[in-house]
Amino acid sequence: MPTYILASIHGVTIWFLLTVWSHYAWHPIALFNALTLLFLAPCKAALSGQNTAAAAVTLNPPAAGATQLSGNAYGIDPNTTKVVIYALTNQWYVQPRVDAPFTDISTNGSWESSTNAWSSLIVLLVNPDNYTPAATEITNPALDPGVLAWTIYPSQPISVDFSGYTWGIKVAGSVASARFDPGPNFWSSDPSVVKAAADGLHLKVTQVNGAWQCGEVYLTQSLGYGTYTVQVSTRLDQLDHNSVAAPLFIYAAPNQELDNEYSGAGGLIPSPYNAQFVVQPYTVPGNIVYYVQPSTAQFTSQIEWYADHVTFTAWNGWSKVPAPTDIIYQWTYTGNDIPPPGQERVHINLWRLNGSAPVSGVGNEMVINSFTFQGPGVINLPTV
């Protein structure tokens, strides 16, 4: 598990927040690096993380639009460790070039590189023998396997802990070029948009600094075949016309996706329906079914995914095994488009259709009470 360090200096005020997971033991190297980061911290904060006790990396704060970057690395061997930089525009792009993704670190720990246009920057410490940079990424590169340490600028949360799992937060900036699909929309990690609280995971469509922002989280690991279940405590039959909620979908690629989605009346889903189960690609006959989500404030959505079938079920209440009368809709798919496991991630999101502002002028919120996963085995679920 990572150590997170947030250090900033403003005038003579120093704010230093260090959170160490309970199994992490302090030792002199880690303490030295933490204090070094504190006193060398830039005037505008950057959020940094360590996946190893000693490794750490900093980024000297660049001016907006700057193309020259520099920083320092600590607790590493510069002969076996490199810097990798990603810049965010409409997605994350490796810098400075696809054919030159690694930046050398000098013997004193300093590094220098360059970048193209960006709204956010991520600097990674990696061992090139254990990490191959992708040319582009949709999800946050700091969460990639093999990353020793990272820093993100400007500072922003990159993950939340919910139901015993770490969930990455989808982020896109506040300029037109930084809209991501679906929508496309602006996606934010601001706590007013995405937060984990005592009553569950909260996602909102809301305005942040004058722009409508959406929320999405995704598991940072593949779970494979099994049964995925979320408990929802929101009336999704009351969504705004331009809002779409997906309390549970499993995504590997555009045509390798399993969805449970809800929309406002006459929005994404054709009237008189307001909910759908989908096996992508949805354009293939038999890969999508529609149903009506009732006015229930507590319901369960489940996807049972195996090589030979996918069973989607929604039911009233949060019972582990529903009574047949509680089942809202159930559909079993046995077609040719069942995705293979390995690259998939569970996602949860709330977004705006075509990036349009809510018709009502106010946003929506979805609260997920819990998420559970059960690996392959017998599921005693009633059928209808």
mmCIF file of C-alpha atoms in Angstrom:
data_model
loop_
_atom_site.group_PDB
_atom_site.id
_atom_site.type_symbol
_atom_site.label_atom_id
_atom_site.label_comp_id
_atom_site.label_asym_id
_atom_site.label_seq_id
_atom_site.Cartn_x
_atom_site.Cartn_y
_atom_site.Cartn_z
ATOM 1 C CA MET A 1 0.000 0.000 0.000
ATOM 2 C CA PRO A 2 1.265 3.535 -0.711
ATOM 3 C CA THR A 3 2.437 6.314 1.542
ATOM 4 C CA TYR A 4 0.969 9.699 0.618
ATOM 5 C CA ILE A 5 2.804 12.963 1.163
ATOM 6 C CA LEU A 6 1.336 16.431 0.633
ATOM 7 C CA ALA A 7 3.699 19.315 1.245
ATOM 8 C CA SER A 8 3.223 23.011 0.512
ATOM 9 C CA ILE A 9 4.798 26.280 1.517
ATOM 10 C CA HIS A 10 2.849 29.571 1.458
ATOM 11 C CA GLY A 11 4.560 32.577 3.086
ATOM 12 C CA VAL A 12 5.883 31.250 6.366
ATOM 13 C CA THR A 13 3.165 28.632 6.743
ATOM 14 C CA ILE A 14 4.083 24.982 6.200
ATOM 15 C CA TRP A 15 1.413 22.331 5.954
ATOM 16 C CA PHE A 16 2.662 18.770 5.999
ATOM 17 C CA LEU A 17 0.291 15.806 5.914
ATOM 18 C CA LEU A 18 1.680 12.285 6.103
ATOM 19 C CA THR A 19 -0.546 9.193 6.178
ATOM 20 C CA VAL A 20 1.088 5.780 6.615
ATOM 21 C CA TRP A 21 -0.926 2.565 6.421
ATOM 22 C CA SER A 22 -0.871 0.604 9.672
ATOM 23 C CA HIS A 23 1.487 -2.097 8.449
ATOM 24 C CA TYR A 24 4.126 0.442 7.364
ATOM 25 C CA ALA A 25 7.017 0.772 9.841
ATOM 26 C CA TRP A 26 9.063 3.939 9.959
ATOM 27 C CA HIS A 27 12.756 3.691 9.273
ATOM 28 C CA PRO A 28 15.457 6.364 8.860
ATOM 29 C CA ILE A 29 15.476 6.394 5.053
ATOM 30 C CA ALA A 30 11.732 6.937 4.804
ATOM 31 C CA LEU A 31 11.892 9.677 7.451
ATOM 32 C CA PHE A 32 14.766 11.403 5.679
ATOM 33 C CA ASN A 33 12.918 11.407 2.372
ATOM 34 C CA ALA A 34 9.705 12.690 3.936
ATOM 35 C CA LEU A 35 11.525 15.593 5.606
ATOM 36 C CA THR A 36 13.458 16.328 2.422
ATOM 37 C CA LEU A 37 10.202 16.566 0.485
ATOM 38 C CA LEU A 38 8.791 18.899 3.128
ATOM 39 C CA PHE A 39 11.610 21.424 3.015
ATOM 40 C CA LEU A 40 12.098 21.261 -0.753
ATOM 41 C CA ALA A 41 8.367 21.439 -1.479
ATOM 42 C CA PRO A 42 7.300 23.899 -4.194
ATOM 43 C CA CYS A 43 5.096 26.896 -3.506
ATOM 44 C CA LYS A 44 2.087 25.220 -5.112
ATOM 45 C CA ALA A 45 1.361 21.779 -3.709
ATOM 46 C CA ALA A 46 1.775 18.561 -5.636
ATOM 47 C CA LEU A 47 0.407 15.297 -4.309
ATOM 48 C CA SER A 48 3.007 12.530 -4.149
ATOM 49 C CA GLY A 49 2.888 8.847 -3.358
ATOM 50 C CA GLN A 50 5.346 6.055 -2.612
ATOM 51 C CA ASN A 51 4.822 2.372 -3.347
ATOM 52 C CA THR A 52 8.210 1.572 -1.809
ATOM 53 C CA ALA A 53 9.368 2.938 1.535
ATOM 54 C CA ALA A 54 12.425 4.831 0.280
ATOM 55 C CA ALA A 55 11.535 6.025 -3.231
ATOM 56 C CA ALA A 56 10.130 9.513 -3.812
ATOM 57 C CA VAL A 57 9.957 11.981 -6.698
ATOM 58 C CA THR A 58 9.253 15.714 -6.906
ATOM 59 C CA LEU A 59 8.289 18.091 -9.704
ATOM 60 C CA ASN A 60 9.312 21.742 -9.589
ATOM 61 C CA PRO A 61 6.024 23.586 -10.259
ATOM 62 C CA PRO A 62 5.900 24.687 -13.898
ATOM 63 C CA ALA A 63 4.111 27.813 -15.034
ATOM 64 C CA ALA A 64 0.877 27.235 -16.927
ATOM 65 C CA GLY A 65 1.731 25.989 -20.405
ATOM 66 C CA ALA A 66 5.433 25.532 -19.622
ATOM 67 C CA THR A 67 7.220 22.861 -21.652
ATOM 68 C CA GLN A 68 10.433 22.455 -19.619
ATOM 69 C CA LEU A 69 10.187 20.298 -16.487
ATOM 70 C CA SER A 70 12.576 19.421 -13.674
ATOM 71 C CA GLY A 71 12.574 17.800 -10.271
ATOM 72 C CA ASN A 72 14.360 15.411 -7.958
ATOM 73 C CA ALA A 73 14.278 11.713 -7.099
ATOM 74 C CA TYR A 74 15.179 10.258 -3.704
ATOM 75 C CA GLY A 75 15.951 6.853 -2.263
ATOM 76 C CA ILE A 76 16.725 5.212 -5.620
ATOM 77 C CA ASP A 77 19.657 4.019 -7.705
ATOM 78 C CA PRO A 78 19.835 6.374 -10.730
ATOM 79 C CA ASN A 79 21.523 3.629 -12.737
ATOM 80 C CA THR A 80 18.435 1.401 -12.574
ATOM 81 C CA THR A 81 15.611 3.939 -12.153
ATOM 82 C CA LYS A 82 14.061 6.332 -14.670
ATOM 83 C CA VAL A 83 11.456 9.068 -14.713
ATOM 84 C CA VAL A 84 8.357 8.716 -16.896
ATOM 85 C CA ILE A 85 6.114 11.738 -17.480
ATOM 86 C CA TYR A 86 2.474 11.802 -18.584
ATOM 87 C CA ALA A 87 0.587 14.942 -19.633
ATOM 88 C CA LEU A 88 -3.200 15.196 -19.518
ATOM 89 C CA THR A 89 -5.190 16.814 -22.325
ATOM 90 C CA ASN A 90 -8.065 14.701 -23.652
ATOM 91 C CA GLN A 91 -6.253 11.674 -22.164
ATOM 92 C CA TRP A 92 -2.856 10.921 -20.627
ATOM 93 C CA TYR A 93 0.044 11.090 -23.148
ATOM 94 C CA VAL A 94 3.571 9.892 -22.401
ATOM 95 C CA GLN A 95 6.207 12.646 -22.661
ATOM 96 C CA PRO A 96 8.321 13.910 -24.259
ATOM 97 C CA ARG A 97 7.823 11.394 -27.108
ATOM 98 C CA VAL A 98 6.418 7.901 -27.531
ATOM 99 C CA ASP A 99 9.808 6.683 -28.795
ATOM 100 C CA ALA A 100 11.640 8.329 -25.861
ATOM 101 C CA PRO A 101 9.478 7.751 -22.780
ATOM 102 C CA PHE A 102 12.274 7.448 -20.198
ATOM 103 C CA THR A 103 14.074 10.408 -18.606
ATOM 104 C CA ASP A 104 17.476 9.848 -17.003
ATOM 105 C CA ILE A 105 18.188 10.751 -13.379
ATOM 106 C CA SER A 106 21.562 12.307 -12.561
ATOM 107 C CA THR A 107 23.834 10.993 -9.827
ATOM 108 C CA ASN A 108 22.661 13.790 -7.483
ATOM 109 C CA GLY A 109 19.027 12.782 -8.023
ATOM 110 C CA SER A 110 17.955 15.670 -10.261
ATOM 111 C CA TRP A 111 16.135 15.181 -13.558
ATOM 112 C CA GLU A 112 15.118 17.407 -16.482
ATOM 113 C CA SER A 113 12.732 16.789 -19.363
ATOM 114 C CA SER A 114 10.176 18.456 -21.612
ATOM 115 C CA THR A 115 6.492 18.114 -22.346
ATOM 116 C CA ASN A 116 3.817 19.141 -24.792
ATOM 117 C CA ALA A 117 0.478 20.754 -23.878
ATOM 118 C CA TRP A 118 -0.995 19.748 -20.516
ATOM 119 C CA SER A 119 -3.692 20.525 -17.954
ATOM 120 C CA SER A 120 -2.201 18.102 -15.393
ATOM 121 C CA LEU A 121 1.134 16.302 -15.139
ATOM 122 C CA ILE A 122 2.155 13.012 -13.555
ATOM 123 C CA VAL A 123 5.784 12.098 -12.894
ATOM 124 C CA LEU A 124 6.550 8.432 -12.217
ATOM 125 C CA LEU A 125 9.619 6.665 -10.853
ATOM 126 C CA VAL A 126 10.042 3.268 -12.499
ATOM 127 C CA ASN A 127 12.526 0.507 -13.182
ATOM 128 C CA PRO A 128 12.529 0.127 -16.996
ATOM 129 C CA ASP A 129 12.966 -3.633 -16.599
ATOM 130 C CA ASN A 130 9.609 -3.816 -14.809
ATOM 131 C CA TYR A 131 7.585 -1.069 -16.481
ATOM 132 C CA THR A 132 6.717 -0.414 -20.130
ATOM 133 C CA PRO A 133 5.082 3.000 -20.648
ATOM 134 C CA ALA A 134 1.931 3.050 -22.746
ATOM 135 C CA ALA A 135 1.721 5.773 -25.377
ATOM 136 C CA THR A 136 -1.654 6.880 -24.018
ATOM 137 C CA GLU A 137 -3.788 6.022 -21.008
ATOM 138 C CA ILE A 138 -7.380 6.785 -20.067
ATOM 139 C CA THR A 139 -6.942 5.865 -16.408
ATOM 140 C CA ASN A 140 -4.406 7.447 -14.084
ATOM 141 C CA PRO A 141 -0.846 6.212 -14.854
ATOM 142 C CA ALA A 142 0.144 6.603 -11.191
ATOM 143 C CA LEU A 143 -1.966 3.524 -10.459
ATOM 144 C CA ASP A 144 -0.108 1.322 -12.969
ATOM 145 C CA PRO A 145 1.673 -1.801 -11.687
ATOM 146 C CA GLY A 146 5.429 -1.327 -11.429
ATOM 147 C CA VAL A 147 5.370 2.335 -10.376
ATOM 148 C CA LEU A 148 7.810 2.952 -7.497
ATOM 149 C CA ALA A 149 6.670 6.494 -6.677
ATOM 150 C CA TRP A 150 4.734 9.318 -8.300
ATOM 151 C CA THR A 151 3.745 12.951 -8.054
ATOM 152 C CA ILE A 152 0.776 14.694 -9.674
ATOM 153 C CA TYR A 153 0.535 18.401 -10.428
ATOM 154 C CA PRO A 154 -1.635 20.301 -9.638
ATOM 155 C CA SER A 155 -2.456 18.354 -6.469
ATOM 156 C CA GLN A 156 -5.624 16.263 -6.715
ATOM 157 C CA PRO A 157 -6.880 12.994 -5.227
ATOM 158 C CA ILE A 158 -6.270 10.002 -7.465
ATOM 159 C CA SER A 159 -8.145 7.287 -5.554
ATOM 160 C CA VAL A 160 -10.680 6.519 -2.828
ATOM 161 C CA ASP A 161 -11.024 3.495 -0.566
ATOM 162 C CA PHE A 162 -14.500 1.960 -0.601
ATOM 163 C CA SER A 163 -15.853 -1.449 0.437
ATOM 164 C CA GLY A 164 -12.359 -2.824 1.029
ATOM 165 C CA TYR A 165 -11.000 -1.900 -2.414
ATOM 166 C CA THR A 166 -8.947 0.952 -3.853
ATOM 167 C CA TRP A 167 -10.776 2.793 -6.634
ATOM 168 C CA GLY A 168 -9.053 5.117 -9.077
ATOM 169 C CA ILE A 169 -10.806 8.407 -9.839
ATOM 170 C CA LYS A 170 -11.301 9.451 -13.436
ATOM 171 C CA VAL A 171 -9.965 12.973 -13.965
ATOM 172 C CA ALA A 172 -10.165 15.397 -16.883
ATOM 173 C CA GLY A 173 -9.433 19.093 -16.685
ATOM 174 C CA SER A 174 -11.632 22.145 -17.014
ATOM 175 C CA VAL A 175 -10.771 23.161 -20.577
ATOM 176 C CA ALA A 176 -12.666 22.080 -23.678
ATOM 177 C CA SER A 177 -9.842 19.842 -24.900
ATOM 178 C CA ALA A 178 -9.924 17.876 -21.642
ATOM 179 C CA ARG A 179 -13.345 16.264 -22.052
ATOM 180 C CA PHE A 180 -13.408 12.466 -21.814
ATOM 181 C CA ASP A 181 -16.065 10.008 -22.915
ATOM 182 C CA PRO A 182 -18.746 9.138 -22.109
ATOM 183 C CA GLY A 183 -20.393 12.396 -23.025
ATOM 184 C CA PRO A 184 -17.759 13.702 -23.536
ATOM 185 C CA ASN A 185 -17.633 15.379 -20.134
ATOM 186 C CA PHE A 186 -15.375 17.008 -17.600
ATOM 187 C CA TRP A 187 -14.471 14.496 -14.871
ATOM 188 C CA SER A 188 -13.329 15.613 -11.446
ATOM 189 C CA SER A 189 -11.754 14.163 -8.315
ATOM 190 C CA ASP A 190 -12.963 17.110 -6.240
ATOM 191 C CA PRO A 191 -14.602 15.834 -3.020
ATOM 192 C CA SER A 192 -17.782 17.643 -4.020
ATOM 193 C CA VAL A 193 -17.965 15.237 -6.991
ATOM 194 C CA VAL A 194 -16.416 11.988 -5.676
ATOM 195 C CA LYS A 195 -16.071 10.981 -2.050
ATOM 196 C CA ALA A 196 -16.255 7.914 0.170
ATOM 197 C CA ALA A 197 -18.234 8.490 3.368
ATOM 198 C CA ALA A 198 -19.669 6.424 6.195
ATOM 199 C CA ASP A 199 -22.873 5.825 4.222
ATOM 200 C CA GLY A 200 -21.117 4.808 1.003
ATOM 201 C CA LEU A 201 -19.573 6.099 -2.206
ATOM 202 C CA HIS A 202 -21.002 9.425 -3.408
ATOM 203 C CA LEU A 203 -20.853 10.475 -7.072
ATOM 204 C CA LYS A 204 -22.331 13.757 -8.282
ATOM 205 C CA VAL A 205 -23.021 15.771 -11.388
ATOM 206 C CA THR A 206 -22.369 19.254 -10.049
ATOM 207 C CA GLN A 207 -20.659 22.530 -10.859
ATOM 208 C CA VAL A 208 -17.051 23.075 -9.802
ATOM 209 C CA ASN A 209 -15.551 26.490 -10.541
ATOM 210 C CA GLY A 210 -18.385 27.247 -12.954
ATOM 211 C CA ALA A 211 -18.130 24.050 -15.028
ATOM 212 C CA TRP A 212 -20.360 20.974 -14.835
ATOM 213 C CA GLN A 213 -18.288 18.038 -13.609
ATOM 214 C CA CYS A 214 -19.062 14.307 -13.494
ATOM 215 C CA GLY A 215 -17.822 11.474 -11.295
ATOM 216 C CA GLU A 216 -16.391 8.062 -12.109
ATOM 217 C CA VAL A 217 -14.350 5.527 -10.168
ATOM 218 C CA TYR A 218 -12.804 2.248 -11.262
ATOM 219 C CA LEU A 219 -11.165 -0.690 -9.536
ATOM 220 C CA THR A 220 -7.395 -0.704 -9.806
ATOM 221 C CA GLN A 221 -7.322 -4.490 -10.282
ATOM 222 C CA SER A 222 -8.921 -7.170 -12.433
ATOM 223 C CA LEU A 223 -11.200 -9.569 -10.552
ATOM 224 C CA GLY A 224 -12.175 -11.866 -13.439
ATOM 225 C CA TYR A 225 -15.134 -14.217 -13.617
ATOM 226 C CA GLY A 226 -17.550 -14.148 -10.718
ATOM 227 C CA THR A 227 -20.472 -12.235 -9.246
ATOM 228 C CA TYR A 228 -20.337 -8.456 -8.863
ATOM 229 C CA THR A 229 -22.909 -6.764 -6.636
ATOM 230 C CA VAL A 230 -23.644 -3.179 -5.622
ATOM 231 C CA GLN A 231 -26.228 -1.874 -3.178
ATOM 232 C CA VAL A 232 -27.659 1.475 -4.264
ATOM 233 C CA SER A 233 -29.402 4.009 -2.020
ATOM 234 C CA THR A 234 -30.664 6.450 -4.655
ATOM 235 C CA ARG A 235 -33.901 6.761 -6.628
ATOM 236 C CA LEU A 236 -32.521 6.441 -10.140
ATOM 237 C CA ASP A 237 -36.022 6.755 -11.590
ATOM 238 C CA GLN A 238 -35.737 10.481 -10.778
ATOM 239 C CA LEU A 239 -32.646 11.253 -12.858
ATOM 240 C CA ASP A 240 -32.529 14.465 -14.875
ATOM 241 C CA HIS A 241 -33.252 14.035 -18.597
ATOM 242 C CA ASN A 242 -29.569 14.607 -19.392
ATOM 243 C CA SER A 243 -28.156 12.396 -16.633
ATOM 244 C CA VAL A 244 -26.947 8.811 -16.971
ATOM 245 C CA ALA A 245 -26.073 6.606 -13.997
ATOM 246 C CA ALA A 246 -24.122 3.360 -14.141
ATOM 247 C CA PRO A 247 -23.940 1.893 -10.633
ATOM 248 C CA LEU A 248 -22.139 -1.147 -12.043
ATOM 249 C CA PHE A 249 -20.330 -1.840 -15.292
ATOM 250 C CA ILE A 250 -17.379 -4.029 -16.210
ATOM 251 C CA TYR A 251 -15.129 -2.531 -18.886
ATOM 252 C CA ALA A 252 -12.097 -3.791 -20.796
ATOM 253 C CA ALA A 253 -12.558 -2.107 -24.201
ATOM 254 C CA PRO A 254 -15.405 -0.403 -26.113
ATOM 255 C CA ASN A 255 -16.643 -3.764 -27.443
ATOM 256 C CA GLN A 256 -15.794 -5.703 -24.272
ATOM 257 C CA GLU A 257 -18.166 -4.260 -21.706
ATOM 258 C CA LEU A 258 -21.063 -5.324 -19.476
ATOM 259 C CA ASP A 259 -23.408 -2.502 -18.405
ATOM 260 C CA ASN A 260 -26.262 -1.726 -16.077
ATOM 261 C CA GLU A 261 -27.344 1.843 -16.841
ATOM 262 C CA TYR A 262 -30.168 4.227 -15.928
ATOM 263 C CA SER A 263 -31.248 7.498 -17.526
ATOM 264 C CA GLY A 264 -33.777 10.272 -17.161
ATOM 265 C CA ALA A 265 -37.053 9.993 -19.051
ATOM 266 C CA GLY A 266 -36.490 10.168 -22.801
ATOM 267 C CA GLY A 267 -32.725 10.503 -22.405
ATOM 268 C CA LEU A 268 -30.189 7.813 -23.266
ATOM 269 C CA ILE A 269 -32.765 5.036 -22.891
ATOM 270 C CA PRO A 270 -35.919 5.177 -25.039
ATOM 271 C CA SER A 271 -39.266 5.823 -23.364
ATOM 272 C CA PRO A 272 -41.130 4.329 -21.602
ATOM 273 C CA TYR A 273 -38.021 2.626 -20.183
ATOM 274 C CA ASN A 274 -35.402 4.136 -17.884
ATOM 275 C CA ALA A 275 -32.963 1.238 -17.360
ATOM 276 C CA GLN A 276 -30.991 -1.217 -19.473
ATOM 277 C CA PHE A 277 -28.696 -4.229 -19.363
ATOM 278 C CA VAL A 278 -26.095 -4.276 -22.149
ATOM 279 C CA VAL A 279 -23.424 -6.568 -23.550
ATOM 280 C CA GLN A 280 -21.305 -4.498 -25.922
ATOM 281 C CA PRO A 281 -21.421 -3.947 -28.808
ATOM 282 C CA TYR A 282 -25.028 -2.883 -28.214
ATOM 283 C CA THR A 283 -25.675 -2.631 -31.958
ATOM 284 C CA VAL A 284 -25.668 -6.441 -32.271
ATOM 285 C CA PRO A 285 -29.256 -7.734 -32.139
ATOM 286 C CA GLY A 286 -29.961 -9.411 -28.813
ATOM 287 C CA ASN A 287 -27.195 -7.581 -26.902
ATOM 288 C CA ILE A 288 -29.426 -5.102 -25.049
ATOM 289 C CA VAL A 289 -32.651 -5.215 -23.046
ATOM 290 C CA TYR A 290 -34.668 -2.353 -21.547
ATOM 291 C CA TYR A 291 -36.796 -2.307 -18.414
ATOM 292 C CA VAL A 292 -38.522 0.102 -16.040
ATOM 293 C CA GLN A 293 -36.777 0.973 -12.789
ATOM 294 C CA PRO A 294 -39.437 1.551 -10.105
ATOM 295 C CA SER A 295 -39.512 4.277 -7.453
ATOM 296 C CA THR A 296 -37.296 2.464 -4.988
ATOM 297 C CA ALA A 297 -34.667 4.202 -2.865
ATOM 298 C CA GLN A 298 -32.821 0.990 -1.999
ATOM 299 C CA PHE A 299 -32.052 -1.630 -4.617
ATOM 300 C CA THR A 300 -29.349 -4.065 -5.679
ATOM 301 C CA SER A 301 -27.653 -4.452 -9.066
ATOM 302 C CA GLN A 302 -25.724 -7.632 -9.848
ATOM 303 C CA ILE A 303 -23.727 -9.009 -12.767
ATOM 304 C CA GLU A 304 -22.857 -12.718 -12.742
ATOM 305 C CA TRP A 305 -20.139 -13.141 -15.381
ATOM 306 C CA TYR A 306 -18.796 -16.453 -16.659
ATOM 307 C CA ALA A 307 -17.339 -17.787 -19.893
ATOM 308 C CA ASP A 308 -20.644 -19.255 -21.085
ATOM 309 C CA HIS A 309 -23.179 -16.751 -19.733
ATOM 310 C CA VAL A 310 -23.781 -13.382 -18.135
ATOM 311 C CA THR A 311 -26.781 -12.921 -15.834
ATOM 312 C CA PHE A 312 -27.872 -9.387 -14.978
ATOM 313 C CA THR A 313 -30.276 -8.906 -12.060
ATOM 314 C CA ALA A 314 -31.788 -5.884 -10.335
ATOM 315 C CA TRP A 315 -33.947 -6.279 -7.249
ATOM 316 C CA ASN A 316 -35.670 -4.179 -4.610
ATOM 317 C CA GLY A 317 -33.891 -3.955 -1.270
ATOM 318 C CA TRP A 318 -30.471 -5.091 -0.136
ATOM 319 C CA SER A 319 -31.102 -8.719 0.685
ATOM 320 C CA LYS A 320 -28.231 -10.997 -0.257
ATOM 321 C CA VAL A 321 -30.599 -13.456 -1.938
ATOM 322 C CA PRO A 322 -33.818 -11.770 -3.094
ATOM 323 C CA ALA A 323 -37.278 -13.232 -3.002
ATOM 324 C CA PRO A 324 -38.643 -13.803 -6.514
ATOM 325 C CA THR A 325 -41.198 -11.041 -5.918
ATOM 326 C CA ASP A 326 -38.394 -8.527 -5.234
ATOM 327 C CA ILE A 327 -36.689 -8.997 -8.589
ATOM 328 C CA ILE A 328 -37.177 -5.938 -10.793
ATOM 329 C CA TYR A 329 -35.649 -7.475 -13.911
ATOM 330 C CA GLN A 330 -33.340 -10.348 -14.804
ATOM 331 C CA TRP A 331 -31.678 -11.250 -18.085
ATOM 332 C CA THR A 332 -29.265 -14.036 -18.989
ATOM 333 C CA TYR A 333 -27.084 -13.569 -22.058
ATOM 334 C CA THR A 334 -25.408 -16.514 -23.819
ATOM 335 C CA GLY A 335 -24.386 -14.865 -27.096
ATOM 336 C CA ASN A 336 -21.032 -14.474 -28.817
ATOM 337 C CA ASP A 337 -19.886 -11.215 -27.209
ATOM 338 C CA ILE A 338 -19.096 -12.307 -23.648
ATOM 339 C CA PRO A 339 -15.751 -10.616 -22.903
ATOM 340 C CA PRO A 340 -12.739 -12.607 -21.657
ATOM 341 C CA PRO A 341 -11.239 -11.772 -18.238
ATOM 342 C CA GLY A 342 -7.850 -10.228 -17.594
ATOM 343 C CA GLN A 343 -7.975 -6.602 -18.704
ATOM 344 C CA GLU A 344 -11.365 -5.602 -17.298
ATOM 345 C CA ARG A 345 -12.045 -3.202 -14.459
ATOM 346 C CA VAL A 346 -15.227 -2.518 -12.528
ATOM 347 C CA HIS A 347 -16.469 1.052 -13.007
ATOM 348 C CA ILE A 348 -19.170 3.195 -11.411
ATOM 349 C CA ASN A 349 -20.130 6.547 -12.906
ATOM 350 C CA LEU A 350 -22.655 9.371 -13.132
ATOM 351 C CA TRP A 351 -22.488 11.589 -16.204
ATOM 352 C CA ARG A 352 -24.239 13.992 -18.597
ATOM 353 C CA LEU A 353 -25.654 12.853 -21.923
ATOM 354 C CA ASN A 354 -23.676 14.502 -24.758
ATOM 355 C CA GLY A 355 -22.014 16.673 -22.119
ATOM 356 C CA SER A 356 -25.224 18.740 -21.871
ATOM 357 C CA ALA A 357 -26.119 20.683 -18.740
ATOM 358 C CA PRO A 358 -28.956 19.259 -16.619
ATOM 359 C CA VAL A 359 -32.360 20.321 -17.936
ATOM 360 C CA SER A 360 -33.429 21.057 -14.370
ATOM 361 C CA GLY A 361 -30.457 23.349 -13.835
ATOM 362 C CA VAL A 362 -29.351 21.281 -10.842
ATOM 363 C CA GLY A 363 -27.218 18.158 -10.717
ATOM 364 C CA ASN A 364 -27.802 14.620 -9.535
ATOM 365 C CA GLU A 365 -26.200 12.410 -6.913
ATOM 366 C CA MET A 366 -25.851 8.626 -6.712
ATOM 367 C CA VAL A 367 -24.865 6.844 -3.509
ATOM 368 C CA ILE A 368 -23.515 3.286 -3.593
ATOM 369 C CA ASN A 369 -23.880 1.690 -0.169
ATOM 370 C CA SER A 370 -21.544 -1.253 -0.859
ATOM 371 C CA PHE A 371 -19.694 -3.285 -3.470
ATOM 372 C CA THR A 372 -18.959 -7.006 -3.162
ATOM 373 C CA PHE A 373 -17.339 -9.616 -5.374
ATOM 374 C CA GLN A 374 -17.640 -13.389 -5.158
ATOM 375 C CA GLY A 375 -15.372 -15.568 -7.260
ATOM 376 C CA PRO A 376 -16.564 -18.572 -9.262
ATOM 377 C CA GLY A 377 -18.972 -20.760 -7.330
ATOM 378 C CA VAL A 378 -22.638 -21.573 -6.883
ATOM 379 C CA ILE A 379 -24.911 -18.533 -6.628
ATOM 380 C CA ASN A 380 -28.338 -19.390 -5.230
ATOM 381 C CA LEU A 381 -30.189 -16.595 -6.978
ATOM 382 C CA PRO A 382 -33.899 -17.058 -7.743
ATOM 383 C CA THR A 383 -34.844 -16.782 -11.395
ATOM 384 C CA VAL A 384 -37.991 -15.351 -12.883
#
